Coordinates of C-alpha atoms and ligand atoms in Angstrom, one line a residue:
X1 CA -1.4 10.1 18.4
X2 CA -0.4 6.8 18.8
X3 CA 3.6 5.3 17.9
X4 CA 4.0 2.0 17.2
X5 CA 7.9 1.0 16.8
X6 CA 8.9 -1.1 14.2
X7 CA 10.3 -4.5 15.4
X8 CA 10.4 -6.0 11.8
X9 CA 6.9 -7.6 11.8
X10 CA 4.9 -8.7 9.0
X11 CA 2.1 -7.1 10.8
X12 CA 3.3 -3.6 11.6
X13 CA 1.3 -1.8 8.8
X14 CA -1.6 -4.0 10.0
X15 CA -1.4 -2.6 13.5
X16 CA -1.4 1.0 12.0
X17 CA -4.3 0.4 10.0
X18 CA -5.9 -1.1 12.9
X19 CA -5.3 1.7 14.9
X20 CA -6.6 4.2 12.3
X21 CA -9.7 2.1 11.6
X22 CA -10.2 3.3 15.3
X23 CA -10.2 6.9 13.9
X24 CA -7.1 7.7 16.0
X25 CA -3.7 8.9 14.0
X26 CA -1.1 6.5 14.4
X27 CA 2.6 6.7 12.4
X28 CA 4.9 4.0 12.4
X29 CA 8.6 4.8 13.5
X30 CA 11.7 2.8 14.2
X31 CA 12.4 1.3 17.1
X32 CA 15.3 3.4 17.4
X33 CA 13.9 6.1 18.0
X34 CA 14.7 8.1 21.4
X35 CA 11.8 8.7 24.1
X36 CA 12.4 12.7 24.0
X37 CA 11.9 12.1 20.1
X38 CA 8.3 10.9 20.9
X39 CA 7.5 12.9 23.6
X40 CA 8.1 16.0 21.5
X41 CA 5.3 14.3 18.9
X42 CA 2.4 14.3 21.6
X43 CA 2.4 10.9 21.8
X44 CA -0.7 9.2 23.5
X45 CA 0.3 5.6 23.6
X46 CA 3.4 3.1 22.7
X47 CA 3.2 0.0 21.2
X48 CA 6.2 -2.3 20.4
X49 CA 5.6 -4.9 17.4
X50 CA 6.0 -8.0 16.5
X51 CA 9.4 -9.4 15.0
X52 CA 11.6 -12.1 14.3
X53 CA 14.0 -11.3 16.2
X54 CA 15.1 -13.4 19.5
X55 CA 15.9 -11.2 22.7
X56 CA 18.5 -13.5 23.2
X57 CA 20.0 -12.7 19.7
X58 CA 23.3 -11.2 19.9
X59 CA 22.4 -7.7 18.6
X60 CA 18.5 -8.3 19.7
X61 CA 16.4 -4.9 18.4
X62 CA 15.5 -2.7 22.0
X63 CA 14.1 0.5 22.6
X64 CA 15.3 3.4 24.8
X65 CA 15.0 2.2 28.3
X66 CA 13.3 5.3 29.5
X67 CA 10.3 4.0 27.4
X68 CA 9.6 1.3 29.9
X69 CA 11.3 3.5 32.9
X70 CA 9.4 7.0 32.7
X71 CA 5.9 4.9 33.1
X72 CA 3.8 8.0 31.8
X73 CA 3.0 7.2 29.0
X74 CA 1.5 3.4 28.4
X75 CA 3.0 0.8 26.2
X76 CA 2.2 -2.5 24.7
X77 CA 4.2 -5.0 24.0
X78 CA 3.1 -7.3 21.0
X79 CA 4.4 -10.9 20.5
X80 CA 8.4 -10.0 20.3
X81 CA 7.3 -6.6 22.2
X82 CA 6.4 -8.1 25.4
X83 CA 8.7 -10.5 25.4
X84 CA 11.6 -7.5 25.2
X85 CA 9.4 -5.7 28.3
X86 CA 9.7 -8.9 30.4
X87 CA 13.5 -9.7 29.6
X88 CA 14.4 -5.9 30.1
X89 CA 12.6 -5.4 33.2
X90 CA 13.8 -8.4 34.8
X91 CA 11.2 -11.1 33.9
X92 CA 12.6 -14.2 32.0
X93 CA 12.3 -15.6 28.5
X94 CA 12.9 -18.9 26.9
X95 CA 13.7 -20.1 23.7
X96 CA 10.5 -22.5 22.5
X97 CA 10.9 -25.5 21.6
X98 CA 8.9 -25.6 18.6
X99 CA 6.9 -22.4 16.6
X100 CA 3.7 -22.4 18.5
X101 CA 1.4 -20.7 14.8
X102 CA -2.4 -20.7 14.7
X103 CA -5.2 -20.3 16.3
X104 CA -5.5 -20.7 20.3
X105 CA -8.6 -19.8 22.7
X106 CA -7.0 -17.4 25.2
X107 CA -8.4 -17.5 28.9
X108 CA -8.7 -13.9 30.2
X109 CA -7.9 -14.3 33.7
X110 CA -8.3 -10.5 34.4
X111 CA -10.8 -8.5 31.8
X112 CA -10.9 -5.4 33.3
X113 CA -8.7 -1.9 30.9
X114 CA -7.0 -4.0 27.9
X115 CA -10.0 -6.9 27.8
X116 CA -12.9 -4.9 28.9
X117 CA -16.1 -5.4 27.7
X118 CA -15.0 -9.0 26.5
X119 CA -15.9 -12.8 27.5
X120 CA -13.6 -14.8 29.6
X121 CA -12.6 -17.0 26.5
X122 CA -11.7 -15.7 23.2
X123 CA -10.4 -16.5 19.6
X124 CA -6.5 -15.7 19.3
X125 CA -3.9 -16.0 16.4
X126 CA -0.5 -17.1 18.1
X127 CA 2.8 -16.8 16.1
X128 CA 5.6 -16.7 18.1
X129 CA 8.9 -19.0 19.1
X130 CA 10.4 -17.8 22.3
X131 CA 7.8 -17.1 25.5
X132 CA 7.9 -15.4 28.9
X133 CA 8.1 -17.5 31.6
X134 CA 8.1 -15.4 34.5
X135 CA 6.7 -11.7 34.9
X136 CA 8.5 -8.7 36.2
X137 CA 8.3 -7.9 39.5
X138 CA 4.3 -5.8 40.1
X139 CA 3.5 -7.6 36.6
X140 CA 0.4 -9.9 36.8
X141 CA -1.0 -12.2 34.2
X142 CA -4.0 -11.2 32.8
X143 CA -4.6 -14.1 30.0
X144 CA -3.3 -17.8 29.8
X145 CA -3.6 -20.5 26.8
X146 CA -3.4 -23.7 26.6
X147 CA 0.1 -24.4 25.5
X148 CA 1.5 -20.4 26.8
X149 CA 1.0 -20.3 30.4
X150 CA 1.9 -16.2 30.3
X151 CA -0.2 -15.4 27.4
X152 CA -0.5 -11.9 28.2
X153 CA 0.5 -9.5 31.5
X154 CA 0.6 -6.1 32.4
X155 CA 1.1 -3.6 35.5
X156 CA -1.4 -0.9 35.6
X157 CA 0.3 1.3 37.7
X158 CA 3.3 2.0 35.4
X159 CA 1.0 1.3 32.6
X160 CA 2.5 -1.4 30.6
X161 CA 1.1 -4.2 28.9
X162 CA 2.2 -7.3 26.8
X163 CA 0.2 -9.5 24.6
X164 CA 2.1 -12.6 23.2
X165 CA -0.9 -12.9 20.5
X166 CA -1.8 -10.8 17.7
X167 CA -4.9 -8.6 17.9
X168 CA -4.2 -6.5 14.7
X169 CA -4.6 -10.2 12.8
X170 CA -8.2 -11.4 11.7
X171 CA -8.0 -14.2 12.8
X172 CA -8.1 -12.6 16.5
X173 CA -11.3 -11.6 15.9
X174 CA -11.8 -9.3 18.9
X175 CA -8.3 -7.9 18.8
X176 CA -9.4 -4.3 17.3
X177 CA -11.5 -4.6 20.8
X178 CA -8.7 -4.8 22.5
X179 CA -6.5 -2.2 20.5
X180 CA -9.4 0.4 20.9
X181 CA -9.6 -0.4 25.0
X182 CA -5.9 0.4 24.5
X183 CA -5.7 3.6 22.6
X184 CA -9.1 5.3 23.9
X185 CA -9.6 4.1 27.1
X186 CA -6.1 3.2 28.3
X187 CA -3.8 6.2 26.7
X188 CA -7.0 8.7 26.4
X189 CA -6.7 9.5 22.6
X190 CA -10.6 11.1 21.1
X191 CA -11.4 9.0 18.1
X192 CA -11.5 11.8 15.8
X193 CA -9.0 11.3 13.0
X194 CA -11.5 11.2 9.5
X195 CA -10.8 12.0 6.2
X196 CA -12.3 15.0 6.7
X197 CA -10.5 16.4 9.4
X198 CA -7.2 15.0 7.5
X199 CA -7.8 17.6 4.7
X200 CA -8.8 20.4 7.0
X201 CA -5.2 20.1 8.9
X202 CA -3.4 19.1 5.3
X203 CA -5.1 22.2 3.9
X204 CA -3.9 24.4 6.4
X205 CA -0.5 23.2 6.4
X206 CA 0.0 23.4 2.4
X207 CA -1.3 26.7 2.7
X208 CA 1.7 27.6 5.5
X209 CA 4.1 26.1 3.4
X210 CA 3.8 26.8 0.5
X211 CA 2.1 30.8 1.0
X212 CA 1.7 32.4 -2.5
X213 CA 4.2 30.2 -4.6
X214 CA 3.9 28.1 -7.3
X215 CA 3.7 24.2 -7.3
X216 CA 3.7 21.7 -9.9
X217 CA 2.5 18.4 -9.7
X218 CA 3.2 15.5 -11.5
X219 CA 0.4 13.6 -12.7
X220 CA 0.0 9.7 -13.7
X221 CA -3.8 9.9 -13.9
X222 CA -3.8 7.5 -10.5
X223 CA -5.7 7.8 -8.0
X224 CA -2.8 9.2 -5.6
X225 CA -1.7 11.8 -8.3
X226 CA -5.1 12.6 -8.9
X227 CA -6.2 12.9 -5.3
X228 CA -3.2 14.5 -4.6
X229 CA -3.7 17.1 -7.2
X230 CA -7.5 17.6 -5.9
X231 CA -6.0 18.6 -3.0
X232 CA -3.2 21.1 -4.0
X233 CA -6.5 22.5 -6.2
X234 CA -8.2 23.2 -2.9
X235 CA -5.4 24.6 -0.9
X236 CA -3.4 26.5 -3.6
X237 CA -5.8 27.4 -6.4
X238 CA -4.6 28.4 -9.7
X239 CA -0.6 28.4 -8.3
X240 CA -0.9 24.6 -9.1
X241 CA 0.2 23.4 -12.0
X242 CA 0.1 19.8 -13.5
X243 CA 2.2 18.0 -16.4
X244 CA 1.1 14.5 -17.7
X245 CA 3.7 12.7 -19.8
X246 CA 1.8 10.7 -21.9
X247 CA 4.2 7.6 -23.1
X248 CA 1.6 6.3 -25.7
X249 CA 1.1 3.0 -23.4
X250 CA -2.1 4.2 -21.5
X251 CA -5.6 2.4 -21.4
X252 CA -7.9 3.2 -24.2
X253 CA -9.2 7.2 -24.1
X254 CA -7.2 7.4 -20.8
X255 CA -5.0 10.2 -21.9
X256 CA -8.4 11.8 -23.3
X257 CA -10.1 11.3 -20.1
X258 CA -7.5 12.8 -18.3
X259 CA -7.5 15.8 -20.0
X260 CA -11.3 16.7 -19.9
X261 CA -11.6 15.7 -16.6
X262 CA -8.7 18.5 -15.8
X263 CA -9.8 21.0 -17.8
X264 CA -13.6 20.4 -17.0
X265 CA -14.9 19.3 -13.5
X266 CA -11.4 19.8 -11.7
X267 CA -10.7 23.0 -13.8
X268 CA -6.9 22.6 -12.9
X269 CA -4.0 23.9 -15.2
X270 CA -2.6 21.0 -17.2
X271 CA 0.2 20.7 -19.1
X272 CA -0.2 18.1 -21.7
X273 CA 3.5 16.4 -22.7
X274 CA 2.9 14.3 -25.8
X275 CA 6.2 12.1 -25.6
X276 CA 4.4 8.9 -27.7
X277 CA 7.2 9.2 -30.0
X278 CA 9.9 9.3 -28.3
X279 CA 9.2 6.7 -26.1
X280 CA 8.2 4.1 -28.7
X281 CA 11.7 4.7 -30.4
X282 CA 13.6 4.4 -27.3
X283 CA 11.9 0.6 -26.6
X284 CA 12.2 0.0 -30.7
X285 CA 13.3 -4.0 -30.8
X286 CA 14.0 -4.2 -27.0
X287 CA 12.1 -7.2 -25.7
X288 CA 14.2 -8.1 -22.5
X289 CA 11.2 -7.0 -19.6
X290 CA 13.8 -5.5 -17.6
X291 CA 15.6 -3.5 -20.1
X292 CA 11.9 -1.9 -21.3
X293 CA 11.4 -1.2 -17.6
X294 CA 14.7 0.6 -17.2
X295 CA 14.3 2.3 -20.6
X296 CA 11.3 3.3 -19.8
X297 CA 12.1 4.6 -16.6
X298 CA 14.7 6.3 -17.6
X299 CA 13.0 8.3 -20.8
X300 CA 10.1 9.2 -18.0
X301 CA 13.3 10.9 -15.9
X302 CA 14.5 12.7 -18.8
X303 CA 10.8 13.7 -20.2
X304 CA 10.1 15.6 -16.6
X305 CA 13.5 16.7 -16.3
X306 CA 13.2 18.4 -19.4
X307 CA 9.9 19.9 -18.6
X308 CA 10.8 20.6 -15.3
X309 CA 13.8 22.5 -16.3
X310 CA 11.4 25.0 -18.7
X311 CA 9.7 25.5 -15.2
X312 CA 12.1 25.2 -12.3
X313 CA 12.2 29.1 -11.6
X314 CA 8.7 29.3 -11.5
X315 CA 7.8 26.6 -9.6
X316 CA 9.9 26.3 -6.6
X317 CA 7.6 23.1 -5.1
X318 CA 7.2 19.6 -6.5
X319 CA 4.4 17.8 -5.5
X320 CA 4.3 13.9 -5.2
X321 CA 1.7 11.6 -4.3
X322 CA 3.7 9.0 -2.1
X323 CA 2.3 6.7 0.0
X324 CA 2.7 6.0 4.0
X325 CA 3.6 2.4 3.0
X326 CA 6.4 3.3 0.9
X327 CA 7.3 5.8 3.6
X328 CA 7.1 2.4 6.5
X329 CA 9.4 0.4 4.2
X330 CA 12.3 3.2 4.0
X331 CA 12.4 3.1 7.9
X332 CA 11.8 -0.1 7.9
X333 CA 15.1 -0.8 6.5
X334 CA 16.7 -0.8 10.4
X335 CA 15.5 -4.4 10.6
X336 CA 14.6 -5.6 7.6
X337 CA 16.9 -7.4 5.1
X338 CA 17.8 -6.0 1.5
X339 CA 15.0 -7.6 -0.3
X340 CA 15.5 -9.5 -3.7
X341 CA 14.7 -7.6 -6.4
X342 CA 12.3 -8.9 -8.7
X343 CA 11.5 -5.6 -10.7
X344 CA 12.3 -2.8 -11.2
X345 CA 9.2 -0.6 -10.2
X346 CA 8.9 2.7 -12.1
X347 CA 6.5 5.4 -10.9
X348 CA 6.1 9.3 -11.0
X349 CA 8.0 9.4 -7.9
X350 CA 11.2 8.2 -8.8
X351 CA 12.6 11.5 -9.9
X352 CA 16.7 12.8 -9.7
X353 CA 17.7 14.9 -7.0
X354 CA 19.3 17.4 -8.5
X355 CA 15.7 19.1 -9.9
X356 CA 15.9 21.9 -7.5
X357 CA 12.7 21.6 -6.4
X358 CA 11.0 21.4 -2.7
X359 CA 9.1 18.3 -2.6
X360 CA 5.7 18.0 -0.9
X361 CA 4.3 15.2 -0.5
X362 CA 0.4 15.6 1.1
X363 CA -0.7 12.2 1.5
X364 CA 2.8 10.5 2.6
X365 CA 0.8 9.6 5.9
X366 CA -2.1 7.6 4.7
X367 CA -2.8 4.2 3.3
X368 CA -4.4 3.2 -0.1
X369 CA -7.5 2.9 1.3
X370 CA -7.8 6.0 3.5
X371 CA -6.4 8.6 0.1
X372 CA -9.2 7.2 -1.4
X373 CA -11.7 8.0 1.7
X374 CA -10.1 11.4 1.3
X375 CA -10.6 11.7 -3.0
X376 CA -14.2 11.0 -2.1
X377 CA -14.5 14.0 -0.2
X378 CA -13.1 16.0 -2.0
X379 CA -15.3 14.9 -4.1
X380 CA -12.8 13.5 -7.4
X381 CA -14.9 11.2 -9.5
X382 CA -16.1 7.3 -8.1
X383 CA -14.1 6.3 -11.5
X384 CA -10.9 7.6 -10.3
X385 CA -11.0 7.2 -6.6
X386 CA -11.9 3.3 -7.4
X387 CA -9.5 2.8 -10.2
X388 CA -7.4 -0.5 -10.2
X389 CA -3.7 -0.1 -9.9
X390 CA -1.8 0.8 -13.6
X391 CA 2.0 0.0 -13.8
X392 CA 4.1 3.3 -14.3
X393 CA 5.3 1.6 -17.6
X394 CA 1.5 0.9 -18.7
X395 CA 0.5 -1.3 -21.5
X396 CA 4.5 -1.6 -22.9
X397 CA 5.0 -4.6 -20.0
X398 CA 1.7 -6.4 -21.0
X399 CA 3.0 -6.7 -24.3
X400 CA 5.5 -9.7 -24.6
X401 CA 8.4 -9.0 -27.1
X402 CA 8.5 -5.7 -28.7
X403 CA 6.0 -2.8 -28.4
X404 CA 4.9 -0.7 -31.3
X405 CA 2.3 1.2 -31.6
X406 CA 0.1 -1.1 -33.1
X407 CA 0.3 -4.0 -30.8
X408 CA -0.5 -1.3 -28.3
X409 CA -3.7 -0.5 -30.5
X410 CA -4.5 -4.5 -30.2
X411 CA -3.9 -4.9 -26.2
X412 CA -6.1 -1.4 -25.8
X413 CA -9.2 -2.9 -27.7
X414 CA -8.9 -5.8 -25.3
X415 CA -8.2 -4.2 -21.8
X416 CA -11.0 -2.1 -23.1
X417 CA -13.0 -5.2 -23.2
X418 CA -11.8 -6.8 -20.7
X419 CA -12.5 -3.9 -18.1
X420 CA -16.2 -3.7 -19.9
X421 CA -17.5 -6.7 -19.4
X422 CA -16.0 -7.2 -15.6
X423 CA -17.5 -3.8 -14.1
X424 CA -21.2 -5.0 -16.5
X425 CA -20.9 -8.1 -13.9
X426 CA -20.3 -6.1 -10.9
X427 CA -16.9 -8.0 -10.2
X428 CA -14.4 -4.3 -10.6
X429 CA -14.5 -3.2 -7.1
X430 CA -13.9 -6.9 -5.9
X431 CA -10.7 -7.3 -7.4
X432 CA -7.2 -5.9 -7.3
X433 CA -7.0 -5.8 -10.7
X434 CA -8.4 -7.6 -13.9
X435 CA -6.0 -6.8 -17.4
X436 CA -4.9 -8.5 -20.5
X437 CA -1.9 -9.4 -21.9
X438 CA -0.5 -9.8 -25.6
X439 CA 1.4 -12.9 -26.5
X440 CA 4.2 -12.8 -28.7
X441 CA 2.9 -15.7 -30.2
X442 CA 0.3 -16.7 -33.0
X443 CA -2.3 -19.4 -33.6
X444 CA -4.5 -21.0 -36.1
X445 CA -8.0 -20.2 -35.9
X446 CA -11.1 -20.7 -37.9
X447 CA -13.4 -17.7 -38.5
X448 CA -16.1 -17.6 -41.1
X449 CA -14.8 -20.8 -43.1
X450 CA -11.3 -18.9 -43.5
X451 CA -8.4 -19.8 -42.0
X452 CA -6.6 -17.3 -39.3
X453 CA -3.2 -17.2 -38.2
X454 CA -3.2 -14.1 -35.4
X455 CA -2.4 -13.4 -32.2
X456 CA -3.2 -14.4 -28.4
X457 CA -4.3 -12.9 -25.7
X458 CA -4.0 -14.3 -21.9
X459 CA -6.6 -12.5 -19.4
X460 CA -5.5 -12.2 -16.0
X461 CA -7.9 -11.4 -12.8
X462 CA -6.6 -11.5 -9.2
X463 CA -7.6 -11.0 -5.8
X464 CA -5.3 -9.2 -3.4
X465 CA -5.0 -7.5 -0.3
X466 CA -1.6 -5.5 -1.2
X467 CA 0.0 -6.8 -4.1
X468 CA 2.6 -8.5 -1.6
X469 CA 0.5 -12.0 -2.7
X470 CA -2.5 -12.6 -4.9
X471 CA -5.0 -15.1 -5.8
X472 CA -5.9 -15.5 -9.5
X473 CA -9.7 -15.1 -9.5
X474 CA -12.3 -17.4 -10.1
X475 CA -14.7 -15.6 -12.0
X476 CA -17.4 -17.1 -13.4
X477 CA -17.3 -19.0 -16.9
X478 CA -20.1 -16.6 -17.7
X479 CA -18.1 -13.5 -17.4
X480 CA -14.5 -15.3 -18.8
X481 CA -16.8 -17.0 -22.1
X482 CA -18.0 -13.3 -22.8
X483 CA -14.9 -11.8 -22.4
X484 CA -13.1 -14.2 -24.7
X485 CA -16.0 -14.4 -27.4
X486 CA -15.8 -10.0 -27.4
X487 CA -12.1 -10.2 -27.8
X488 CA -12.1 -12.9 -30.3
X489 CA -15.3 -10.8 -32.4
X490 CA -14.2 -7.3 -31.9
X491 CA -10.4 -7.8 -32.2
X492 CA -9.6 -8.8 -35.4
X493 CA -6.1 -9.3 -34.6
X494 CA -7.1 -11.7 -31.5
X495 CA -8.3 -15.4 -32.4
X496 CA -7.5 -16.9 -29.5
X497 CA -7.9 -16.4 -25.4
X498 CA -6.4 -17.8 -22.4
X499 CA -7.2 -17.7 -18.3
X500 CA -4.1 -17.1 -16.4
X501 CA -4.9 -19.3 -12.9
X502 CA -1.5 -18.6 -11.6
X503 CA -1.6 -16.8 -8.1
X504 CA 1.6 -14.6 -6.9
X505 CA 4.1 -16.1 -5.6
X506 CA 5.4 -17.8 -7.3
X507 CA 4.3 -15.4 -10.5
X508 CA 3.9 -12.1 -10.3
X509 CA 0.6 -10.0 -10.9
X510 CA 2.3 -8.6 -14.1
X511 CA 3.6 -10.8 -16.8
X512 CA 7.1 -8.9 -17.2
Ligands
LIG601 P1 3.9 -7.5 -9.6 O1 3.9 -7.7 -11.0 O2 5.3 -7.2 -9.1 O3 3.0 -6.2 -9.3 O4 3.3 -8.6 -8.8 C1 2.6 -5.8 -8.0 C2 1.7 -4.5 -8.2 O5 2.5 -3.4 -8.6 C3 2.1 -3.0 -9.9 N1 3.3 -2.6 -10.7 C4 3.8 -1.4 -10.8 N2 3.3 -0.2 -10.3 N3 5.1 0.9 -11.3 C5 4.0 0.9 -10.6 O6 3.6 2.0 -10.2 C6 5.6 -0.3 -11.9 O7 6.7 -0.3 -12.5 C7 4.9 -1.5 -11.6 N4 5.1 -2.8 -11.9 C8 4.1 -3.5 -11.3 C9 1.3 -4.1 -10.5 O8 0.3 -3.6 -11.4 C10 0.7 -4.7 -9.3 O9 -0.5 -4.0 -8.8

């Protein structure tokens, strides 16, 4: 495999995708992480990221000097990484005068390893402050720009290599070139890393851990739950169990849908918590967003606890589908700043330690993207593995003001619609996610010569990459006229419609 170190980049995760799109395994680590750490890994390959921090900051980010010493097994240095190679191994650095950010045409001066197989001139994206000036000693330049004189270098005989650009961006639009010449043809790794042999090697390892005991899942009818559970059903058999809590703010038929799908095609053991009640009286007259969100939260803890409790000595393991990116940000912490809270984010994951349980967590090294390469073969349902993202507290923070069971009724008709009319127009896969929202507000309307005086609706649609930002989406007035003309027809208690065009920041995809 191949180890990038964490510098603090924007750009980190990018590079592991990168690197995976390559079909090679890569896992993001800090950068303070010792080299007899990494050897015992069976590292391939090194690459220090990006960051924004200065090597001539007083307590500058480095890495453990035998990394650059040992010279066996290649590293490259990316923007703030090869300027740390050059100022550790005795080249020199300057402070820039301005931020050089954009595009730039990089002159290969030397495309043999790193740029084989490309022309002498290419498309780069440069971000960076500070520059190398002057190489280590046995270093030689092998691309220059315009305005960065040093725009990449390396020394093939101790095998290091810097680039001041950024391949993993696309705007370098040869840079995956240049990260496969480094991974396969520089450090020797097979690109063989697929979903497929992902499950083989998680199979086998579930199966090692866990031997004959019994594991219990919890289930949010996500695709990471879902997938996750698919998984367990392959490995474990009948010793998995799963409990859905259903808080009475799901999607219309989801909690249905759930439970066929589990007791039909997946044919997993389900346990089926109906908690509509209590949840709805533990939100009763709250309409502060964060107090529903911590309420909410909080009941969800209790809920499993509860259950979880009936279970505990049964089911020694707890199975959680988390993420590799929520895995990056924890060890990201080294570097990166406490970040301002704007939310309080509830999901399955978020349980109490003191459940005595053994946690697995299958997919905790793979992105979005790739657990749903992997649901696909294992062959969980196009409508799940392509499902837009649902908030842990569902429907309750689309509703503005208070939640009760009937507003929920209202907002399900029109996420029902709303959903119905974007995948009739082909636009579902295309965006992050398309909802509505429930005012606490009314209008006057006019329907059939009688006056109304009901509620509306806003209808939000947004493009994204990540959720970090979004674009509100500019669907056609075809597709936003039918929506609204369903909504208003089908929902009596709707009589009026609105387009949010807000993109995030500075709102955020949810309304609360
Ligand atoms: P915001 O509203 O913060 O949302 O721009 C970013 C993404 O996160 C989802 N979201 C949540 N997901 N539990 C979750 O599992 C939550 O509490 C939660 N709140 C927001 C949101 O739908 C969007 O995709």
């Amino acid at each position: 495999m191949i180890i990038i170190l964490d510098y603090g980049s924007q750009y980190s995760k990018i590079i592991a995708r990168k690197i995976r799109e390559c079909q090679v395994y890569c896992e993001v680590h800090s950068h303070k992480i010792s080299y007899e750490k990494i050897k015992e890994k069976n590292v391939k390959g090194i690459i220090l990221s990006g960051g924004p921090s200065s090597v001539f900051d007083k307590n500058a980010p480095k890495c453990d000097p035998l990394i650059l010493s040992e010279g066996r097994i290649p590293v490259l240095g990316i923007c703030y990484g090869m300027q740390l190679i050059a100022h550790e191994l005795g080249g020199e650095v300057v402070q820039g005068k301005k931020h050089e950010y954009g595009k730039a045409n990089l002159y290969i001066d030397n495309n043999f390893d790193l740029y084989e197989g490309l022309w002498l001139e290419i498309a780069i994206w440069m971000s960076h402050g500070d520059q190398v000036i002057r190489m280590p000693e046995d270093f030689q330049r092998t691309g220059h720009t315009e305005n960065c004189p040093i725009a990449s270098f390396s020394n093939q005989k101790r095998k290091l290599y810097g680039l001041q650009f950024h391949p993993e961006v696309h705007h370098t639009p040869k840079g995956k070139e240049i990260i496969f010449n480094f991974i396969v043809k520089i450090c020797g790794c097979k690109p063989n890393w697929t979903p497929a042999s992902f499950l083989k090697t998680a199979i086998s390892e579930i199966k090692k851990e866990v031997k004959n005991e019994k594991v219990l899942c919890a289930l949010s009818g996500g695709v990471d739950s879902t997938v996750v559970s698919a998984l367990l059903k392959k490995a474990i058999g009948k010793n998995l169990t799963c409990v859905f809590i259903d808080q009475g703010f799901m999607r219309k038929n989801e909690a249905n849908r759930i439970r066929e799908l589990f007791a039909g095609d997946f044919n997993i053991n389900l346990i089926y918590v109906d908690a509509q009640e209590r949840f709805f009286k533990k939100i009763k007259g709250i309409t502060d967003p964060e107090e529903k969100r911590m309420k909410i939260g909080e009941e969800f803890i209790r809920v499993f606890e509860e259950k979880a409790n009936e279970l505990n000595a049964d089911f020694p393991f707890l199975a959680q589908g988390t993420l590799y990116p929520d895995v990056i940000e924890s060890a990201a912490g080294d570097v990166a700043e406490t970040a301002h809270k704007i939310k309080t984010h509830h999901n399955v994951g978020g349980l109490p330690d003191d459940i005595k349980f053994k946690i697995i967590e299958p997919l905790n090294k793979l992105f979005k993207d790739e657990v749903r390469k992997v649901g696909l073969e294992l062959g969980v349902p196009e409508e799940i593995v392509f499902r837009q993202p649902f908030p842990g507290p569902g429907l309750a923070i689309r509703i503005l003001g208070e939640v009760t069971p009937e507003r929920v009724k209202v907002l399900q008709e029109a996420d029902y619609i709303v959903i119905d009319e974007i995948k009739k127009a082909g636009y579902y896969r295309k965006l992050w996610q398309a909802f509505a929202i429930l005012l606490p507000i009314k209008t006057v309307g006019v329907q059939g010569d009688k006056r109304t005086y009901s509620n509306v609706c806003a209808i939000r649609a947004v493009t994204s990459e990540d959720a970090m930002t979004a674009n509100w989406a500019h669907l056609p007035y075809e597709l936003i006229e039918s929506i609204s003309s369903r909504i208003i027809n089908e929902v009596p208690e709707i009589n009026r419609v609105c387009y949010d065009v807000s993109s995030k920041p500075p709102s955020t995809i949810e309304w609360e």
